[in-house]
């Protein structure tokens, strides 16, 4: 692969709306591209993140018909920042509801970071509904990955940011930093909730880029994004993502026949490359593209290049060696 590919031009949805998925939850969704073209679904990160206009631009709009949506409690979905009736398997069921709503027999599943976890969980549950997988920043939701981010690991790479993050919590509560934050994120005091959310988002925002991006950091810690991100993220970490430890790797035989491209930043300190490598070892048929000058964010040039090339490949625009 030579010469970085940019995102496709800015594009507006040709359809958007709310999908009632029951239990009091309603999902905001968008459709972009060409109706009736190759179907795909985008799964954003988090847990607790949201989609953005740039996410629409990772596919050739003439060749794809893409659904993007905000997961339960996220972005424009309602109720805002809701953690009740919000778990991995309910989101997997939501993806199926969206497929049925669109009338697709099967589709490409594209997910980054937490979205890669969801993509694997969905594909292993509904392998007959997946034509290809495009995965970025692999997170297998194993205990060691959670501990890397919130116990020991990333803390060694970003010690001053870790001290700031843990410093928000009294010393006698730091033995379980996620539980301590969750108590504050679910406090009856709005100010306590907001302060904890911004601290949580600041920590994650510190570890996701190779080169610091002040604008991205400000965006990441904006209250409208930080509150759902922190609340939902903390809940999922506490409940071990509603998966058995190692479950996604253990069930990989269910999807080994599905074509897949994994795009992973070599210097990713949020979801370290070892998880992508473990996935590749368990799934030799998948292609692993290790990006040498990238970290975690989908907006980094090398990651953008890999993702656009992957979707082009699966649309038949590029050959197998391009």
XYZ file of C-alpha atoms in Angstrom:
322
model
C 0.000 0.000 0.000
C 1.536 3.322 -1.077
C 0.139 6.853 -0.858
C -2.371 7.705 1.832
C -6.017 7.760 0.839
C -8.239 10.501 2.315
C -11.828 10.164 3.413
C -14.475 10.506 0.735
C -16.070 13.996 0.394
C -18.538 15.292 2.957
C -21.982 13.804 2.523
C -25.421 14.302 4.039
C -27.778 11.440 4.882
C -30.452 10.606 2.344
C -32.567 9.374 5.255
C -32.511 9.739 9.038
C -34.869 8.957 11.869
C -35.515 7.274 15.191
C -36.044 3.543 15.618
C -37.966 2.384 18.691
C -36.182 -0.728 19.977
C -38.323 -1.187 23.076
C -37.586 -0.956 26.815
C -37.874 2.825 26.540
C -34.960 3.155 24.087
C -35.074 4.860 20.700
C -32.064 4.904 18.351
C -31.066 7.724 16.038
C -29.922 6.427 12.649
C -28.727 7.788 9.318
C -28.404 6.289 5.858
C -25.812 7.573 3.401
C -24.645 6.645 -0.064
C -26.748 5.120 -2.822
C -29.999 3.336 -1.946
C -29.809 -0.255 -3.102
C -26.011 -0.311 -3.371
C -23.748 -2.590 -1.309
C -25.088 -2.525 2.272
C -22.939 -1.775 5.315
C -23.426 -0.836 8.967
C -21.136 1.321 11.101
C -20.582 0.581 14.799
C -19.058 3.457 16.751
C -16.693 3.191 19.692
C -17.052 3.682 23.408
C -18.953 2.092 24.995
C -20.825 5.366 25.132
C -19.387 7.139 22.095
C -21.365 8.423 19.125
C -21.152 8.731 15.379
C -19.905 11.885 13.655
C -20.192 13.360 10.142
C -16.701 12.092 9.266
C -17.791 8.531 9.945
C -20.074 8.779 6.917
C -17.063 9.299 4.650
C -15.302 5.931 4.998
C -17.111 4.347 2.032
C -17.460 5.240 -1.638
C -21.002 6.703 -1.664
C -21.624 5.501 -5.221
C -20.892 1.907 -4.273
C -22.328 1.642 -0.766
C -25.597 2.061 1.117
C -24.469 2.633 4.733
C -26.419 2.728 7.993
C -24.877 4.601 10.927
C -26.538 4.840 14.325
C -25.999 6.047 17.865
C -26.074 3.108 20.275
C -28.383 3.054 23.310
C -27.974 6.178 25.430
C -25.459 7.684 22.999
C -25.438 10.744 20.754
C -28.952 11.599 19.621
C -30.471 8.338 20.827
C -32.895 8.492 23.730
C -32.969 8.476 26.707
C -29.737 10.464 26.975
C -26.902 8.642 28.778
C -29.286 5.865 29.879
C -27.594 2.809 31.428
C -30.735 0.778 32.196
C -31.491 -1.926 29.590
C -28.173 -1.137 27.958
C -25.742 -3.990 27.348
C -23.783 -5.764 24.633
C -26.468 -8.248 23.670
C -29.231 -5.684 23.507
C -27.055 -3.666 21.103
C -26.427 -6.804 19.022
C -30.219 -7.230 18.823
C -30.543 -3.559 17.833
C -28.179 -4.123 14.899
C -30.447 -6.909 13.696
C -33.489 -4.635 14.016
C -31.751 -2.061 11.843
C -30.894 -4.684 9.220
C -34.504 -5.819 9.124
C -35.700 -2.216 8.926
C -33.495 -1.670 5.867
C -34.523 -4.944 4.243
C -30.965 -6.211 3.764
C -30.337 -9.944 3.625
C -26.757 -9.422 4.835
C -24.295 -6.560 5.083
C -20.740 -5.475 5.701
C -20.080 -4.813 9.391
C -17.572 -2.055 10.170
C -16.505 -1.303 13.738
C -13.642 0.411 15.527
C -12.441 0.074 19.118
C -15.546 -0.896 21.127
C -17.227 -1.079 17.728
C -14.849 -3.924 16.836
C -16.040 -5.792 19.948
C -19.649 -5.335 18.880
C -18.863 -6.306 15.289
C -17.335 -9.594 16.426
C -20.181 -10.279 18.884
C -22.774 -9.579 16.182
C -20.977 -11.647 13.545
C -20.563 -14.614 15.881
C -24.271 -14.427 16.724
C -25.506 -13.876 13.155
C -22.735 -15.107 10.802
C -25.199 -15.581 7.970
C -25.963 -11.841 8.042
C -22.359 -10.668 7.563
C -20.683 -10.368 4.157
C -17.380 -8.891 5.401
C -15.859 -7.355 8.507
C -13.770 -4.195 8.650
C -12.276 -3.849 12.124
C -10.113 -1.112 13.653
C -8.305 -0.807 16.986
C -9.171 -4.276 18.211
C -10.731 -4.567 21.663
C -11.637 -8.133 22.612
C -13.107 -7.094 25.980
C -10.815 -9.431 27.888
C -10.023 -8.776 31.520
C -6.388 -8.004 30.753
C -7.425 -5.332 28.235
C -9.691 -3.640 30.764
C -6.933 -3.742 33.365
C -4.438 -2.290 30.880
C -6.559 0.833 30.545
C -7.870 1.237 34.100
C -5.399 -0.500 36.372
C -1.855 -0.919 35.052
C -0.462 -0.480 31.570
C -1.488 2.756 29.906
C -0.731 4.384 33.265
C 2.966 3.670 32.633
C 2.820 5.418 29.260
C 0.872 8.471 30.468
C 1.858 8.807 34.141
C 0.980 12.475 34.603
C -2.464 12.007 33.030
C -3.013 8.887 35.147
C -2.136 10.793 38.298
C -4.636 13.475 37.345
C -7.315 10.869 36.648
C -6.786 8.912 39.858
C -6.221 12.095 41.851
C -9.912 12.915 41.499
C -10.641 9.893 43.729
C -9.747 9.709 47.447
C -6.778 7.445 48.060
C -8.773 4.860 50.006
C -11.031 4.261 46.944
C -8.316 3.916 44.321
C -8.092 0.139 44.611
C -11.085 -0.063 42.263
C -10.950 3.129 40.242
C -13.807 2.160 37.892
C -16.231 1.501 40.760
C -15.202 4.754 42.422
C -15.923 6.700 39.249
C -19.182 4.852 38.629
C -20.483 5.927 42.036
C -19.820 9.540 41.104
C -21.153 9.167 37.560
C -24.456 7.931 38.983
C -24.593 10.467 41.836
C -27.760 12.461 42.472
C -25.598 15.592 42.339
C -25.332 16.873 38.767
C -22.084 18.737 39.470
C -20.478 15.565 40.834
C -21.613 13.617 37.772
C -20.321 16.214 35.335
C -16.932 16.626 36.994
C -16.395 12.858 37.078
C -17.465 12.522 33.441
C -14.991 15.143 32.287
C -12.168 13.516 34.268
C -12.999 10.117 32.788
C -13.142 11.518 29.260
C -9.890 13.439 29.811
C -8.069 10.226 30.668
C -9.346 8.372 27.614
C -8.753 11.410 25.429
C -5.120 11.424 26.508
C -4.319 7.911 25.288
C -6.015 7.749 21.888
C -3.714 9.739 19.595
C -0.098 9.393 18.576
C 0.323 13.169 18.358
C -1.670 15.313 20.836
C -4.637 17.069 19.248
C -5.926 19.939 21.446
C -9.102 20.380 19.387
C -9.934 16.696 19.647
C -9.320 16.777 23.394
C -11.711 19.717 23.840
C -14.332 17.915 21.769
C -13.835 14.708 23.719
C -14.431 16.391 27.079
C -17.492 18.391 25.993
C -20.273 17.652 28.502
C -22.739 16.453 25.867
C -20.281 13.728 24.870
C -18.427 13.128 28.126
C -21.511 12.337 30.233
C -22.937 9.436 28.176
C -19.454 8.198 27.320
C -18.272 8.019 30.927
C -21.502 6.642 32.446
C -22.013 3.925 29.842
C -18.322 3.090 29.583
C -17.939 2.667 33.341
C -20.998 0.421 33.528
C -19.732 -1.841 30.746
C -16.288 -2.094 32.338
C -17.832 -3.007 35.687
C -20.013 -5.687 34.087
C -17.098 -7.066 32.024
C -18.865 -6.103 28.805
C -21.455 -8.861 29.361
C -19.004 -11.392 27.906
C -17.113 -14.340 29.316
C -13.386 -13.642 29.456
C -11.974 -14.612 26.047
C -15.423 -15.399 24.617
C -14.903 -13.640 21.287
C -11.700 -15.544 20.540
C -13.211 -18.819 21.746
C -16.052 -18.508 19.209
C -13.956 -17.385 16.250
C -14.663 -20.634 14.342
C -18.174 -19.310 13.715
C -16.840 -16.524 11.490
C -13.571 -17.782 9.998
C -15.255 -18.065 6.614
C -16.140 -14.343 6.564
C -13.631 -12.086 4.737
C -12.085 -9.605 7.163
C -9.560 -6.777 7.253
C -8.119 -5.580 10.568
C -6.609 -2.077 10.651
C -4.472 -1.566 13.756
C -2.214 1.299 14.851
C 1.234 0.077 15.896
C 1.434 2.686 18.688
C -2.112 2.241 20.015
C -1.989 2.638 23.797
C -5.772 2.478 24.191
C -6.266 -0.924 22.548
C -2.712 -2.324 22.291
C -1.700 -4.231 19.132
C -1.392 -7.531 20.996
C -5.175 -7.938 20.776
C -5.146 -7.529 17.001
C -2.295 -10.037 16.844
C -4.150 -12.515 19.075
C -7.174 -12.163 16.803
C -5.034 -12.748 13.719
C -3.470 -15.866 15.250
C -6.896 -17.270 16.064
C -8.209 -16.260 12.629
C -5.409 -16.753 10.067
C -7.735 -16.035 7.148
C -8.257 -12.424 8.298
C -5.880 -9.774 6.944
C -4.054 -7.687 9.538
C -2.811 -4.295 8.372
C -0.513 -2.922 11.068
C -0.169 0.836 10.535
C 3.378 1.838 11.572
C 2.774 5.544 12.237
C -0.609 5.471 13.967
C -2.243 5.052 17.349
C -5.949 4.543 18.048
C -7.999 7.280 16.405
C -9.841 6.622 13.156
C -8.930 10.148 12.038
C -5.164 9.516 11.923
C -3.927 9.546 8.295
C -2.602 5.989 8.228
C -5.777 4.622 9.797
C -7.994 6.573 7.395
C -5.964 5.165 4.523
C -6.376 1.605 5.746
C -10.109 1.877 6.358
C -10.867 3.485 2.999
C -8.734 0.916 1.194
C -10.549 -1.854 3.053
C -14.020 -0.660 2.070
C -12.847 -0.072 -1.490
C -11.436 -3.596 -1.598
C -14.710 -5.117 -0.491
C -16.593 -3.062 -3.063
C -14.361 -4.538 -5.750
C -12.615 -1.245 -6.453
C -9.134 -2.491 -5.439
C -7.349 -5.721 -6.120
C -6.131 -8.073 -3.366
C -2.610 -6.567 -3.247
C -3.595 -2.896 -3.287
